[in-house]
Tab-separated table of C-alpha atoms in Angstrom:
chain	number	residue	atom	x	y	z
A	1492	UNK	CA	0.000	0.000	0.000
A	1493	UNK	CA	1.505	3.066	-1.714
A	1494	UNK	CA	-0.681	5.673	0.117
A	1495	UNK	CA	-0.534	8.864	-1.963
A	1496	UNK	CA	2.252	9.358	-4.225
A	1497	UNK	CA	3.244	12.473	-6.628
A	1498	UNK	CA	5.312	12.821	-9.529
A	1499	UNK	CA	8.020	14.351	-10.176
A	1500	UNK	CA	9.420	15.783	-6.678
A	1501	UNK	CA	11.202	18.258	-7.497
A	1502	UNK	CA	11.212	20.309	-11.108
A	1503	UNK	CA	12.325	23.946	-12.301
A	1504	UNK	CA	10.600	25.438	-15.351
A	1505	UNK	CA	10.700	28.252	-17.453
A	1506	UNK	CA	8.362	30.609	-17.570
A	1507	UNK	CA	5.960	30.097	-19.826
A	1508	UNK	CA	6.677	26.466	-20.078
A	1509	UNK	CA	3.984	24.099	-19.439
A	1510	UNK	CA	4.127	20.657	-17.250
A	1511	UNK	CA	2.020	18.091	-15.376
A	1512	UNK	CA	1.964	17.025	-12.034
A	1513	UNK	CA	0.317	13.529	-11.099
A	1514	UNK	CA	-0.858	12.518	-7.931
A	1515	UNK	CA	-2.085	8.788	-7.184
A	1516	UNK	CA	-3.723	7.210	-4.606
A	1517	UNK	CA	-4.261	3.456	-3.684
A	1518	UNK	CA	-6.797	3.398	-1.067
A	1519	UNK	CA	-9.505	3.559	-2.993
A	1520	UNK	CA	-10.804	7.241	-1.543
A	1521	UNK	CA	-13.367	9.320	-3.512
A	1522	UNK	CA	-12.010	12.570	-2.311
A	1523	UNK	CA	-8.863	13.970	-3.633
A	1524	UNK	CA	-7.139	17.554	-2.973
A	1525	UNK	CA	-4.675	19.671	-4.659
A	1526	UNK	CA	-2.619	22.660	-1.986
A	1527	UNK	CA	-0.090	24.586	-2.744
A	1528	UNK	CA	2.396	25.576	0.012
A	1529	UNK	CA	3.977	29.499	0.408
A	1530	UNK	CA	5.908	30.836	3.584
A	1531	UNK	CA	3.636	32.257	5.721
A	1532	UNK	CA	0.085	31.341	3.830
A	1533	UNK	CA	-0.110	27.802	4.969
A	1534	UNK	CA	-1.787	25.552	2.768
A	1535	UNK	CA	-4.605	26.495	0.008
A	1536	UNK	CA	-6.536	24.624	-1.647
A	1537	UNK	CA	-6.340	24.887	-5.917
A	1538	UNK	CA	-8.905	22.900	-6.950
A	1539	UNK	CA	-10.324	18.907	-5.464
A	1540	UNK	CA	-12.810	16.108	-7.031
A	1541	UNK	CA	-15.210	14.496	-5.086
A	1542	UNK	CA	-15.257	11.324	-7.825
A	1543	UNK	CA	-13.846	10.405	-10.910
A	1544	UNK	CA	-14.636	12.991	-13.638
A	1545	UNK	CA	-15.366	15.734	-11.363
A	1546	UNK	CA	-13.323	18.745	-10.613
A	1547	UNK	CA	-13.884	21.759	-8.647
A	1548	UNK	CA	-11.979	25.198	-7.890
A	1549	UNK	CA	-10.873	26.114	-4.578
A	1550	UNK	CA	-9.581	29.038	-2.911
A	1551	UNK	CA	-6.783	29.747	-6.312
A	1552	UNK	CA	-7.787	28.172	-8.735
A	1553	UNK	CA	-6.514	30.557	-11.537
A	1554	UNK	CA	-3.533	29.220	-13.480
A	1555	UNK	CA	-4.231	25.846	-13.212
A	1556	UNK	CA	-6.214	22.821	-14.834
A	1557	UNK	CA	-7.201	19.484	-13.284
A	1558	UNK	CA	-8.738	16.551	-14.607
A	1559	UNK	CA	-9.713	13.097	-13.063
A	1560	UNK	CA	-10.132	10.455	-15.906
A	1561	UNK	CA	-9.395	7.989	-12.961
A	1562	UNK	CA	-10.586	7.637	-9.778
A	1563	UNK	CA	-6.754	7.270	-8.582
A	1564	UNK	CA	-5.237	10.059	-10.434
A	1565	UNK	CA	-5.632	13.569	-9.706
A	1566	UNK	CA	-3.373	15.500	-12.295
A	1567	UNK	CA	-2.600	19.019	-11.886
A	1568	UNK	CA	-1.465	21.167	-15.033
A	1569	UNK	CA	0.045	24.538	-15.447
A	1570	UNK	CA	-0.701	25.660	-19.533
A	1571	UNK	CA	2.089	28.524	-18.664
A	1572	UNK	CA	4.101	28.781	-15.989
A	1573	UNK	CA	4.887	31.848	-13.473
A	1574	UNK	CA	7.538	32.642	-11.082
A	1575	UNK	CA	4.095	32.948	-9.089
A	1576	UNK	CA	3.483	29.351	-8.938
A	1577	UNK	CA	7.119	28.716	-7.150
A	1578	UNK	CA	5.457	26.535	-4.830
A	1579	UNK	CA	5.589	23.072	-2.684
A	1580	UNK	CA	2.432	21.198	-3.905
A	1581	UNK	CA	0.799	19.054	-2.072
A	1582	UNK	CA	-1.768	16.110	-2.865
A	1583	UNK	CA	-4.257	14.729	-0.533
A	1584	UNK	CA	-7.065	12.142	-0.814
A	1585	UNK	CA	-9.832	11.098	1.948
A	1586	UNK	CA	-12.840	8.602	2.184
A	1587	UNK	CA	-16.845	10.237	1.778
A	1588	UNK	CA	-17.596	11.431	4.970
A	1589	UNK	CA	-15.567	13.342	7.882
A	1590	UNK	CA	-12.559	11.538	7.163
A	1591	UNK	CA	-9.201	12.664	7.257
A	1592	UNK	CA	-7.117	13.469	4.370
A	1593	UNK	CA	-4.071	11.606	3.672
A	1594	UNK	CA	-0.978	13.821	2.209
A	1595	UNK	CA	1.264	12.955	-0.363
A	1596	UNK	CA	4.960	13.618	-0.069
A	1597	UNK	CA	5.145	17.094	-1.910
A	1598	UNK	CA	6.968	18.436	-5.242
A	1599	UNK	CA	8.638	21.662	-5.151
A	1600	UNK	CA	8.295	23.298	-8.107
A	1601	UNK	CA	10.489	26.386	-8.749
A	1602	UNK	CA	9.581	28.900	-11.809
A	1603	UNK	CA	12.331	31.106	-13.264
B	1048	UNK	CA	-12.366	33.676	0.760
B	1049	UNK	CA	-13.276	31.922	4.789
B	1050	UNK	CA	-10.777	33.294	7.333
B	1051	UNK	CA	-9.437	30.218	9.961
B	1052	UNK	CA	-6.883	31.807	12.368
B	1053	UNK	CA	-4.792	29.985	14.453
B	1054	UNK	CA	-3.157	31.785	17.369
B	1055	UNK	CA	-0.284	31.738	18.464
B	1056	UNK	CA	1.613	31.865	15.610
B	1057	UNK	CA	5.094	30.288	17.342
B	1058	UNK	CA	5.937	28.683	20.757
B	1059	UNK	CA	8.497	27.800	22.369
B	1060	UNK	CA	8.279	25.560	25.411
B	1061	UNK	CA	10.233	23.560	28.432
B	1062	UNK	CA	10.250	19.805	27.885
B	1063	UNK	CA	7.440	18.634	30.230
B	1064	UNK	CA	5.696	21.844	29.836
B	1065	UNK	CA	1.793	21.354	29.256
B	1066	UNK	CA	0.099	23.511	26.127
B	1067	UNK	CA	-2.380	24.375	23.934
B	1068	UNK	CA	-3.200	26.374	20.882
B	1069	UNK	CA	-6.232	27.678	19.567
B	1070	UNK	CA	-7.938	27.562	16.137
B	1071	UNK	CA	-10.991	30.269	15.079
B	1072	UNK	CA	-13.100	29.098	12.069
B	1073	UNK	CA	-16.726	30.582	10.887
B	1074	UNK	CA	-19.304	29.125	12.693
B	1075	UNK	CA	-21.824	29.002	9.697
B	1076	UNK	CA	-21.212	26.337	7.195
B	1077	UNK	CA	-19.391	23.886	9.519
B	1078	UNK	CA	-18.974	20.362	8.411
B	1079	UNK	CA	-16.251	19.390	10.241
B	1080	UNK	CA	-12.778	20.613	11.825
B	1081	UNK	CA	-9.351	18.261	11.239
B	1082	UNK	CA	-5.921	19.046	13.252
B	1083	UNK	CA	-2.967	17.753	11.372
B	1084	UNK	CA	0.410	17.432	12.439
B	1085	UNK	CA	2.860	18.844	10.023
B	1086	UNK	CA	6.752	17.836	10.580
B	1087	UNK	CA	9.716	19.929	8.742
B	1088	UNK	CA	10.296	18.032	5.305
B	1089	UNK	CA	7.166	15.550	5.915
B	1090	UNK	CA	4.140	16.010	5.026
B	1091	UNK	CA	0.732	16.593	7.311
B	1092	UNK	CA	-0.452	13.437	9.472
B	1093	UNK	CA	-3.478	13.589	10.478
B	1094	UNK	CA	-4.560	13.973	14.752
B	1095	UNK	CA	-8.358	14.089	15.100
B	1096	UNK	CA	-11.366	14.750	12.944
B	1097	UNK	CA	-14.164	16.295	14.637
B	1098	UNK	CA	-17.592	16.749	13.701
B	1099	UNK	CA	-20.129	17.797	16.576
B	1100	UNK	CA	-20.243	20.737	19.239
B	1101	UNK	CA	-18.379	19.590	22.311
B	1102	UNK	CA	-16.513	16.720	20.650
B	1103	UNK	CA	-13.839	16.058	22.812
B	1104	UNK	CA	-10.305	13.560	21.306
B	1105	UNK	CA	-7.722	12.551	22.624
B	1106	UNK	CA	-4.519	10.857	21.548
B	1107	UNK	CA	-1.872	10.124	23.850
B	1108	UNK	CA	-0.824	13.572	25.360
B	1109	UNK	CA	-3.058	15.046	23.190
B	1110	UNK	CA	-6.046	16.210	23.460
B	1111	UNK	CA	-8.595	18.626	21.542
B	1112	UNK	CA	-11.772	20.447	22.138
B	1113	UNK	CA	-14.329	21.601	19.777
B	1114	UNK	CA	-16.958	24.437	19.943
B	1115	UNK	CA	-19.213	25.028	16.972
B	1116	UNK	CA	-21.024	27.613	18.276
B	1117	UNK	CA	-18.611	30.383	18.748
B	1118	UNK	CA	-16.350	29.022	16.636
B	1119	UNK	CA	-13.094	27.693	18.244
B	1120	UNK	CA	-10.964	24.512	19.019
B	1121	UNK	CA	-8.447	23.427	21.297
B	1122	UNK	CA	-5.642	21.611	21.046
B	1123	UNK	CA	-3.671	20.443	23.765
B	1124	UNK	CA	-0.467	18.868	25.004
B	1125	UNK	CA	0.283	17.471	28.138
B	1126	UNK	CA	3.950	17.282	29.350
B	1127	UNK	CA	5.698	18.615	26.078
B	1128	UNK	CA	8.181	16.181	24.488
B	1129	UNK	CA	11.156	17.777	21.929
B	1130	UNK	CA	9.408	14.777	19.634
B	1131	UNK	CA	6.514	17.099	19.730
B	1132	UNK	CA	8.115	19.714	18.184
B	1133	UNK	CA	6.421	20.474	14.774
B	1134	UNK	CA	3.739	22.980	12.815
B	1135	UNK	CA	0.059	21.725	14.199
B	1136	UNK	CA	-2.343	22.764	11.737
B	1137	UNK	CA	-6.182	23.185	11.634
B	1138	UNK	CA	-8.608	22.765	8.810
B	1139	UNK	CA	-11.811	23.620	9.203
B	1140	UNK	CA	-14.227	21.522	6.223
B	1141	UNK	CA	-17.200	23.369	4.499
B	1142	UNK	CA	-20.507	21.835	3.703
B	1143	UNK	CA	-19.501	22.394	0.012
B	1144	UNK	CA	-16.409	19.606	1.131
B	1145	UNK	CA	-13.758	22.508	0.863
B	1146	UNK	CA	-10.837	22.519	3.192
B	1147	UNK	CA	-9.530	25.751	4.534
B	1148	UNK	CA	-6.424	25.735	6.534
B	1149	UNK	CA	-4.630	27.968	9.256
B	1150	UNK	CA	-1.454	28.789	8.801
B	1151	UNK	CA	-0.404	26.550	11.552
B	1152	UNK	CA	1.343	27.101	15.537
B	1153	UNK	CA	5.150	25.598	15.293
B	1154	UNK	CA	5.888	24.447	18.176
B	1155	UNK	CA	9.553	24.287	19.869
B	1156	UNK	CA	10.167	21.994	22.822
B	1157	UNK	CA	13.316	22.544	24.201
B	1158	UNK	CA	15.073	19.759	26.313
């Protein structure tokens, strides 16, 4: 059991360049999250799905695409990067219900 | 944009030293309220999940309290370790299923 994993770790782009992060879970949850981490902001939410082929924006949503073709994916695109999205991004998945979310490891992503 | 504010921002403590932070949410809304615990270079673990007014958990040394009403929780420590040194974060869960976090009390237990 995996938990939640997230691919790559670590990247540096371009700005203006364009790139894919994946996020995959094992446990079977319906729930999954996308947060991006910035000194002193804490963690906000970008957008989440509550089942496969939903999606729905969160708190900054702008810049960023998501799409969940499967229920254990949860892939997060930038179209065209900005030194604004230099970021630690978190994924995060959870059961229906009051359940607690499970995190993935992180990818720091760093826009020049 | 929902505002939860957790206070105080940093604290150092004594090892053995008992604790507790505080986390402010909306009181309309309200689903439920997590507390995570958030290690440097790891990612959040999860503490409690807590769902009705005047939930009380507790795990260990810690504990947490939960008022819906006004719009609070509690989260204490009893008899601070250094191991509980870390970022302990709240998240308090919309009806929509949204998650909106603090921005987390680090704590410092010094030996």
């Amino acid at each position: 059991n995996a938990g939640v994993t997230q691919t790559p770790k670590f990247r540096v782009l371009k700005t203006g360049q364009s790139m894919t992060l994946l996020c995959a879970q094992d446990m079977n949850h319906e729930y999954m999250y996308w947060y991006r981490q910035d000194p002193g902001m804490g963690l906000r939410l970008i957008h989440y799905s509550v089942g496969e082929g939903t999606t729905a924006k969160g708190e900054v949503p702008d810049g960023y695409n998501v799409s969940r073709l499967k229920k254990q994916n949860f892939l997060l695109g930038l179209e065209s990067a900005a030194p604004s999205q230099t970021s630690v991004y978190f994924c995060a998945s959870r059961r229906t219900g009051p359940e607690t979310q499970y995190f993935g490891p992180g990818t720091r992503l760093l826009v020049l | 944009i929902l505002n939860v504010e957790q206070s105080p921002q940093s604290l150092h403590v004594q090892e053995g030293d008992s604790t507790n932070f505080t986390c402010s949410f909306p009181s309309s809304n309200f689903y439920a309220l997590h507390w995570y615990r958030w290690e440097t270079a790891k990612s959040p673990e999860a503490l409690f999940v807590m769902t009705l007014n005047g939930d009380e958990k507790k795990k260990g040394r810690i504990s947490a309290t939960l008022n819906t009403k006004e719009g609070y929780s509690y989260l204490y420590i009893k008899g601070s370790q250094p191991e509980d040194s870390a970022t302990y974060l709240c998240a308090f869960v919309s009806t929509g299923n949204q998650f909106y976090f603090g921005t987390g009390t680090s704590l410092t237990v010094i030996p």
